[in-house]
Amino acid sequence: MRTIDWRNDRIVLIDQTLLPGTVKVIHVDTVDELIDSIKRLAVRGAPALGVAGALGVALAAKNGDDVREAAEKISKARPTAVNLSWGVGKVLAELDQGAEAMIEEAKHILEDDIRRNADLGRRGAQWLIDRLGPRINVHTHCNAGALACVEWGTALGVVRALQERGAIGHVYLDETRPLLQGARLTAWELQQMGIDHTVVVDSAGPTVLARGLVDAVIVGADRIAANGDVVNKIGTYPLALAAHRAGIPFLVAAPESTIDPDTPDGSQVEIEIRDAAEILGEHTPDGSKALNYAFDVTPADLVTAIVTDERIINGKPLG
Ligand code: MRU
């Protein structure tokens, strides 16, 4: 089923906090319920957040809420993925046309997400095959799969497209501390796809690359600044450094909606800092502090290419 959808005038989504053990669908009837789902990562991943933002504004209009106020609140639920405010803005632009038009626009964004990700996946697969040959081992981080979108995926969409061509070898993936989007979600998706995969701890990722176990790194993005700096899940930057040192391609797969031309470079992006309780626990002494950065910035010069639903960007200014 789809990660997020609009059915019978309400939002339905898979609660990703319970995966892989339990597949539970939640029905979201109010904007506050949606904001809660976004904050606790029941719905997550940049493209899925874009769709959630769009559907949330449509829901506010359908419920007769103050739509501008609701849009503002939804946009602020998480700060880093630009897709969230992008989706909100797209549907808010239809405000004068009324609730039905806003629902139609949100449904269009939802359907478009599937097509765009399939396009970028196939483009990325072709780019890799042209450079690396007919069988490719890859490393990925976090979850940039169907669960991070409506269907298909971005980085895992490239893997899916490689599989369609019989070109996928082995996939290594970081567990992705502290919420384990890799070990829980990406491993689950790869298992369903029937792709051989191996989970490593985040700090082992650079060693996987240094030992020559993979031919390329493929990750998604939460925001790409105008200069090509890539903001993605914490732990992406060390992989980019290691890929550079190992001399293998570091490919970023993201829809055009993840590109933020209004942000000049990565230093200007607000990096979400999540609750210390996600890191601290019985294993840490009482009184220890934690700094829980959820994302990092990979400088543009470490990115070999960015593949989108419209183009491949090779280390040039994005314009
Ligand atoms: O905190 P999350 O799980 O929302 O972070 C997700 C990521 O960092 C993904 O890599 C990114 O959103 C791209 S998803 C196609």
Short mmCIF file of C-alpha atoms and ligand atoms in Angstrom, two decimals:
data_model
loop_
_atom_site.label_atom_id
_atom_site.label_comp_id
_atom_site.label_asym_id
_atom_site.label_seq_id
_atom_site.Cartn_x
_atom_site.Cartn_y
_atom_site.Cartn_z
CA MET A 1 0.00 0.00 0.00
CA ARG A 2 0.96 3.65 -0.23
CA THR A 3 2.90 5.22 2.65
CA ILE A 4 0.44 8.12 2.75
CA ASP A 5 -2.86 8.62 0.93
CA TRP A 6 -6.15 10.54 0.88
CA ARG A 7 -9.19 8.32 1.35
CA ASN A 8 -12.81 9.23 2.19
CA ASP A 9 -11.89 12.84 2.96
CA ARG A 10 -9.15 12.01 5.45
CA ILE A 11 -5.42 11.28 5.45
CA VAL A 12 -4.32 7.69 5.92
CA LEU A 13 -0.73 6.75 6.65
CA ILE A 14 1.41 3.85 7.79
CA ASP A 15 2.74 4.49 11.31
CA GLN A 16 6.47 4.07 10.65
CA THR A 17 7.40 4.11 14.32
CA LEU A 18 6.00 0.57 14.60
CA LEU A 19 7.79 -0.96 11.61
CA PRO A 20 8.99 -3.54 10.87
CA GLY A 21 7.15 -5.45 13.62
CA THR A 22 3.67 -4.03 13.07
CA VAL A 23 2.07 -2.56 9.97
CA LYS A 24 -0.57 -0.22 11.34
CA VAL A 25 -2.54 2.31 9.31
CA ILE A 26 -3.56 5.52 11.10
CA HIS A 27 -6.49 7.72 10.07
CA VAL A 28 -5.76 11.42 10.44
CA ASP A 29 -8.82 13.65 10.76
CA THR A 30 -7.37 16.90 12.12
CA VAL A 31 -4.38 19.14 11.53
CA ASP A 32 -3.20 18.61 15.12
CA GLU A 33 -3.18 14.84 14.59
CA LEU A 34 -1.15 15.33 11.43
CA ILE A 35 1.38 17.57 13.18
CA ASP A 36 1.77 14.97 15.92
CA SER A 37 2.36 12.25 13.28
CA ILE A 38 5.03 14.39 11.63
CA LYS A 39 6.81 15.28 14.89
CA ARG A 40 7.00 11.71 16.15
CA LEU A 41 8.08 10.45 12.68
CA ALA A 42 5.00 8.29 12.04
CA VAL A 43 5.29 9.91 8.61
CA ARG A 44 8.81 10.95 7.60
CA GLY A 45 11.22 11.32 4.70
CA ALA A 46 11.30 14.50 2.62
CA PRO A 47 8.94 13.61 -0.28
CA ALA A 48 6.38 12.01 2.09
CA LEU A 49 6.55 15.16 4.22
CA GLY A 50 5.84 17.23 1.11
CA VAL A 51 2.72 15.18 0.45
CA ALA A 52 1.74 15.31 4.14
CA GLY A 53 2.04 19.11 4.06
CA ALA A 54 -0.12 19.33 0.95
CA LEU A 55 -2.78 16.97 2.29
CA GLY A 56 -2.70 18.74 5.67
CA VAL A 57 -3.63 22.12 4.15
CA ALA A 58 -6.40 20.42 2.13
CA LEU A 59 -7.65 18.80 5.33
CA ALA A 60 -7.68 22.18 7.11
CA ALA A 61 -9.78 23.64 4.28
CA LYS A 62 -12.17 20.68 4.32
CA ASN A 63 -12.56 20.99 8.10
CA GLY A 64 -13.27 24.74 7.88
CA ASP A 65 -10.14 25.65 9.91
CA ASP A 66 -8.25 28.91 9.60
CA VAL A 67 -6.23 27.63 6.65
CA ARG A 68 -3.38 30.15 6.79
CA GLU A 69 -2.83 29.47 10.48
CA ALA A 70 -2.94 25.70 9.92
CA ALA A 71 -0.49 26.00 7.01
CA GLU A 72 1.97 27.91 9.20
CA LYS A 73 1.74 25.32 11.98
CA ILE A 74 2.21 22.37 9.60
CA SER A 75 5.24 24.01 7.93
CA LYS A 76 6.93 24.37 11.31
CA ALA A 77 6.32 20.78 12.47
CA ARG A 78 9.84 19.88 11.28
CA PRO A 79 12.34 22.49 10.06
CA THR A 80 14.87 20.81 7.79
CA ALA A 81 13.13 19.06 4.86
CA VAL A 82 12.12 21.85 2.48
CA ASN A 83 9.50 19.58 0.89
CA LEU A 84 7.18 20.13 3.87
CA SER A 85 6.81 23.87 3.33
CA TRP A 86 6.87 23.31 -0.44
CA GLY A 87 3.82 21.01 -0.25
CA VAL A 88 2.06 23.38 2.14
CA GLY A 89 2.73 26.36 -0.16
CA LYS A 90 1.48 24.57 -3.29
CA VAL A 91 -1.94 23.87 -1.79
CA LEU A 92 -2.19 27.19 0.05
CA ALA A 93 -1.80 28.91 -3.33
CA GLU A 94 -5.24 27.48 -4.26
CA LEU A 95 -6.94 29.05 -1.20
CA ASP A 96 -9.07 31.44 -3.27
CA GLN A 97 -10.38 28.50 -5.34
CA GLY A 98 -11.99 26.77 -2.33
CA ALA A 99 -11.64 23.47 -0.48
CA GLU A 100 -12.43 21.17 -3.45
CA ALA A 101 -9.71 22.77 -5.59
CA MET A 102 -7.25 22.47 -2.70
CA ILE A 103 -8.03 18.78 -2.26
CA GLU A 104 -7.56 18.25 -6.01
CA GLU A 105 -4.18 20.00 -5.91
CA ALA A 106 -3.04 17.91 -2.93
CA LYS A 107 -4.13 14.69 -4.70
CA HIS A 108 -2.24 15.80 -7.80
CA ILE A 109 0.96 16.31 -5.73
CA LEU A 110 0.49 12.83 -4.26
CA GLU A 111 0.11 11.13 -7.67
CA ASP A 112 2.94 13.19 -9.12
CA ASP A 113 5.32 12.06 -6.37
CA ILE A 114 5.10 8.46 -7.59
CA ARG A 115 5.78 9.35 -11.22
CA ARG A 116 8.62 11.75 -10.40
CA ASN A 117 10.41 9.27 -8.16
CA ALA A 118 10.12 6.48 -10.71
CA ASP A 119 11.62 8.87 -13.31
CA LEU A 120 14.54 9.85 -11.11
CA GLY A 121 15.18 6.24 -10.10
CA ARG A 122 15.51 5.12 -13.71
CA ARG A 123 17.68 8.11 -14.60
CA GLY A 124 19.97 7.39 -11.64
CA ALA A 125 20.22 3.69 -12.53
CA GLN A 126 21.22 4.53 -16.10
CA TRP A 127 23.87 6.99 -14.85
CA LEU A 128 25.39 4.30 -12.62
CA ILE A 129 25.28 1.55 -15.26
CA ASP A 130 26.97 3.87 -17.80
CA ARG A 131 29.86 4.45 -15.38
CA LEU A 132 30.13 1.26 -13.36
CA GLY A 133 28.92 -1.56 -15.61
CA PRO A 134 26.17 -4.15 -15.42
CA ARG A 135 26.38 -5.20 -11.75
CA ILE A 136 26.65 -2.66 -8.96
CA ASN A 137 27.07 -2.94 -5.18
CA VAL A 138 25.88 0.10 -3.28
CA HIS A 139 25.90 1.64 0.18
CA THR A 140 22.99 3.72 1.48
CA HIS A 141 22.03 5.58 4.64
CA CYS A 142 18.77 6.20 6.49
CA ASN A 143 15.60 5.37 4.55
CA ALA A 144 15.03 7.00 1.18
CA GLY A 145 12.66 4.28 0.00
CA ALA A 146 8.95 3.91 -0.66
CA LEU A 147 8.35 4.67 3.02
CA ALA A 148 9.96 8.09 2.60
CA CYS A 149 7.73 8.89 -0.38
CA VAL A 150 4.24 7.81 -1.50
CA GLU A 151 5.67 4.78 -3.30
CA TRP A 152 8.90 3.75 -5.07
CA GLY A 153 11.56 5.85 -3.26
CA THR A 154 14.47 8.11 -4.24
CA ALA A 155 17.84 6.50 -3.32
CA LEU A 156 16.08 3.13 -2.98
CA GLY A 157 14.16 4.07 -6.15
CA VAL A 158 17.52 3.99 -7.94
CA VAL A 159 18.18 0.58 -6.35
CA ARG A 160 14.71 -0.55 -7.46
CA ALA A 161 15.44 0.60 -11.02
CA LEU A 162 18.83 -1.20 -10.96
CA GLN A 163 16.95 -4.32 -9.90
CA GLU A 164 14.54 -3.93 -12.85
CA ARG A 165 17.61 -3.98 -15.12
CA GLY A 166 19.16 -7.00 -13.33
CA ALA A 167 22.03 -4.71 -12.26
CA ILE A 168 21.82 -4.64 -8.48
CA GLY A 169 24.44 -6.58 -6.56
CA HIS A 170 24.66 -6.28 -2.77
CA VAL A 171 23.31 -3.37 -0.73
CA TYR A 172 25.08 -2.28 2.47
CA LEU A 173 23.14 0.05 4.74
CA ASP A 174 23.84 1.98 7.91
CA GLU A 175 21.53 1.27 10.82
CA THR A 176 21.06 5.08 11.17
CA ARG A 177 21.15 6.00 14.83
CA PRO A 178 19.31 6.92 16.90
CA LEU A 179 15.93 6.01 15.36
CA LEU A 180 17.19 3.23 13.08
CA GLN A 181 15.50 4.22 9.85
CA GLY A 182 18.10 2.08 8.04
CA ALA A 183 17.98 -1.06 10.19
CA ARG A 184 14.19 -0.96 10.63
CA LEU A 185 12.81 0.57 7.43
CA THR A 186 15.37 0.20 4.63
CA ALA A 187 16.21 -3.38 5.63
CA TRP A 188 12.46 -4.17 5.63
CA GLU A 189 11.97 -2.66 2.17
CA LEU A 190 15.03 -4.47 0.76
CA GLN A 191 13.79 -7.74 2.21
CA GLN A 192 10.41 -7.24 0.52
CA MET A 193 12.20 -6.46 -2.73
CA GLY A 194 14.24 -9.66 -2.40
CA ILE A 195 17.56 -7.80 -2.52
CA ASP A 196 20.62 -9.15 -0.66
CA HIS A 197 21.60 -6.67 2.01
CA THR A 198 23.82 -6.21 5.05
CA VAL A 199 23.29 -3.81 7.94
CA VAL A 200 26.33 -2.13 9.53
CA VAL A 201 26.62 0.34 12.42
CA ASP A 202 26.84 3.92 11.19
CA SER A 203 30.52 4.28 12.11
CA ALA A 204 31.37 1.20 9.98
CA GLY A 205 30.05 2.83 6.77
CA PRO A 206 33.36 4.52 5.85
CA THR A 207 35.20 1.20 6.44
CA VAL A 208 32.81 -0.61 4.06
CA LEU A 209 33.81 1.94 1.42
CA ALA A 210 37.53 1.86 2.26
CA ARG A 211 37.58 -1.94 1.94
CA GLY A 212 36.15 -1.78 -1.57
CA LEU A 213 32.91 -3.61 -0.76
CA VAL A 214 30.75 -1.20 -2.78
CA ASP A 215 30.96 0.63 -6.10
CA ALA A 216 28.89 3.70 -5.18
CA VAL A 217 27.04 5.48 -2.38
CA ILE A 218 23.43 6.55 -3.01
CA VAL A 219 21.51 8.72 -0.55
CA GLY A 220 18.42 10.93 -0.54
CA ALA A 221 18.22 14.55 0.60
CA ASP A 222 16.06 16.75 2.80
CA ARG A 223 17.17 20.02 1.26
CA ILE A 224 19.63 20.94 -1.48
CA ALA A 225 20.90 24.51 -1.29
CA ALA A 226 21.40 26.73 -4.33
CA ASN A 227 25.16 26.02 -4.36
CA GLY A 228 24.57 22.24 -4.37
CA ASP A 229 25.25 21.58 -0.65
CA VAL A 230 23.18 18.56 0.41
CA VAL A 231 21.40 18.31 3.76
CA ASN A 232 20.48 14.74 4.70
CA LYS A 233 20.24 12.42 7.71
CA ILE A 234 23.07 12.78 10.22
CA GLY A 235 25.91 10.47 9.16
CA THR A 236 25.70 11.29 5.45
CA TYR A 237 28.68 13.69 5.50
CA PRO A 238 31.19 11.08 6.80
CA LEU A 239 30.08 8.75 4.01
CA ALA A 240 30.69 11.47 1.42
CA LEU A 241 34.19 12.06 2.80
CA ALA A 242 34.89 8.34 2.71
CA ALA A 243 33.52 7.99 -0.84
CA HIS A 244 35.83 10.80 -1.96
CA ARG A 245 38.82 9.10 -0.35
CA ALA A 246 37.84 5.72 -1.83
CA GLY A 247 37.36 7.29 -5.28
CA ILE A 248 33.81 6.03 -5.75
CA PRO A 249 30.74 8.05 -6.85
CA PHE A 250 28.57 9.72 -4.22
CA LEU A 251 25.14 10.05 -5.82
CA VAL A 252 22.25 12.06 -4.36
CA ALA A 253 18.74 11.13 -5.54
CA ALA A 254 15.98 13.68 -4.89
CA PRO A 255 12.98 15.24 -6.62
CA GLU A 256 13.20 18.85 -7.83
CA SER A 257 10.98 19.82 -4.87
CA THR A 258 13.96 19.15 -2.55
CA ILE A 259 16.02 21.88 -4.24
CA ASP A 260 15.74 25.16 -2.36
CA PRO A 261 16.92 28.02 -4.59
CA ASP A 262 16.21 30.53 -1.78
CA THR A 263 18.90 29.09 0.50
CA PRO A 264 22.36 30.02 -0.79
CA ASP A 265 24.32 27.25 0.95
CA GLY A 266 24.08 24.51 3.56
CA SER A 267 25.23 26.73 6.44
CA GLN A 268 21.91 28.62 6.15
CA VAL A 269 19.73 25.53 6.69
CA GLU A 270 18.13 24.99 10.07
CA ILE A 271 19.31 21.60 11.31
CA GLU A 272 16.67 19.89 13.44
CA ILE A 273 17.90 19.08 16.95
CA ARG A 274 15.73 16.35 18.42
CA ASP A 275 15.06 15.33 22.00
CA ALA A 276 18.12 14.18 23.98
CA ALA A 277 16.02 11.26 25.25
CA GLU A 278 16.39 9.62 21.80
CA ILE A 279 20.11 9.15 22.63
CA LEU A 280 20.35 8.96 26.40
CA GLY A 281 19.06 5.95 28.32
CA GLU A 282 19.95 3.27 30.78
CA HIS A 283 23.39 2.94 29.17
CA THR A 284 24.37 6.57 29.95
CA PRO A 285 25.08 7.94 33.43
CA ASP A 286 22.54 10.28 34.98
CA GLY A 287 23.41 13.87 34.20
CA SER A 288 25.09 13.27 30.81
CA LYS A 289 23.97 15.66 28.10
CA ALA A 290 23.24 14.81 24.47
CA LEU A 291 23.28 16.88 21.30
CA ASN A 292 20.92 15.13 18.93
CA TYR A 293 21.51 16.63 15.47
CA ALA A 294 19.10 14.93 13.07
CA PHE A 295 20.79 16.06 9.85
CA ASP A 296 24.17 17.15 8.47
CA VAL A 297 25.47 19.12 5.50
CA THR A 298 27.55 17.51 2.75
CA PRO A 299 29.45 20.22 0.86
CA ALA A 300 28.70 20.33 -2.88
CA ASP A 301 32.28 19.47 -3.87
CA LEU A 302 31.90 16.00 -2.29
CA VAL A 303 28.79 15.22 -4.35
CA THR A 304 29.56 13.47 -7.62
CA ALA A 305 26.07 14.04 -9.04
CA ILE A 306 22.51 14.87 -8.06
CA VAL A 307 19.81 13.01 -9.97
CA THR A 308 16.33 14.52 -10.01
CA ASP A 309 13.09 13.79 -11.85
CA GLU A 310 14.19 16.28 -14.53
CA ARG A 311 17.97 16.26 -14.80
CA ILE A 312 21.40 15.17 -13.63
CA ILE A 313 23.41 17.90 -11.95
CA ASN A 314 27.14 17.29 -12.07
CA GLY A 315 28.94 19.60 -9.70
CA LYS A 316 27.65 22.75 -11.42
CA PRO A 317 25.74 25.61 -9.79
CA LEU A 318 22.05 24.70 -9.70
CA GLY A 319 20.71 28.03 -11.00
O1 MRU B 1 14.31 12.06 9.99
P1 MRU B 1 13.81 11.42 8.73
O2 MRU B 1 13.60 9.95 8.85
O3 MRU B 1 12.62 12.15 8.16
O4 MRU B 1 15.03 11.66 7.72
C1 MRU B 1 14.90 11.17 6.40
C2 MRU B 1 16.11 11.36 5.57
O5 MRU B 1 17.10 11.94 6.00
C3 MRU B 1 16.06 10.89 4.15
O6 MRU B 1 17.32 10.48 3.70
C4 MRU B 1 15.57 12.04 3.25
O7 MRU B 1 14.39 12.61 3.77
C5 MRU B 1 15.35 11.62 1.87
S1 MRU B 1 13.94 10.58 1.74
C6 MRU B 1 13.66 10.18 0.14
#
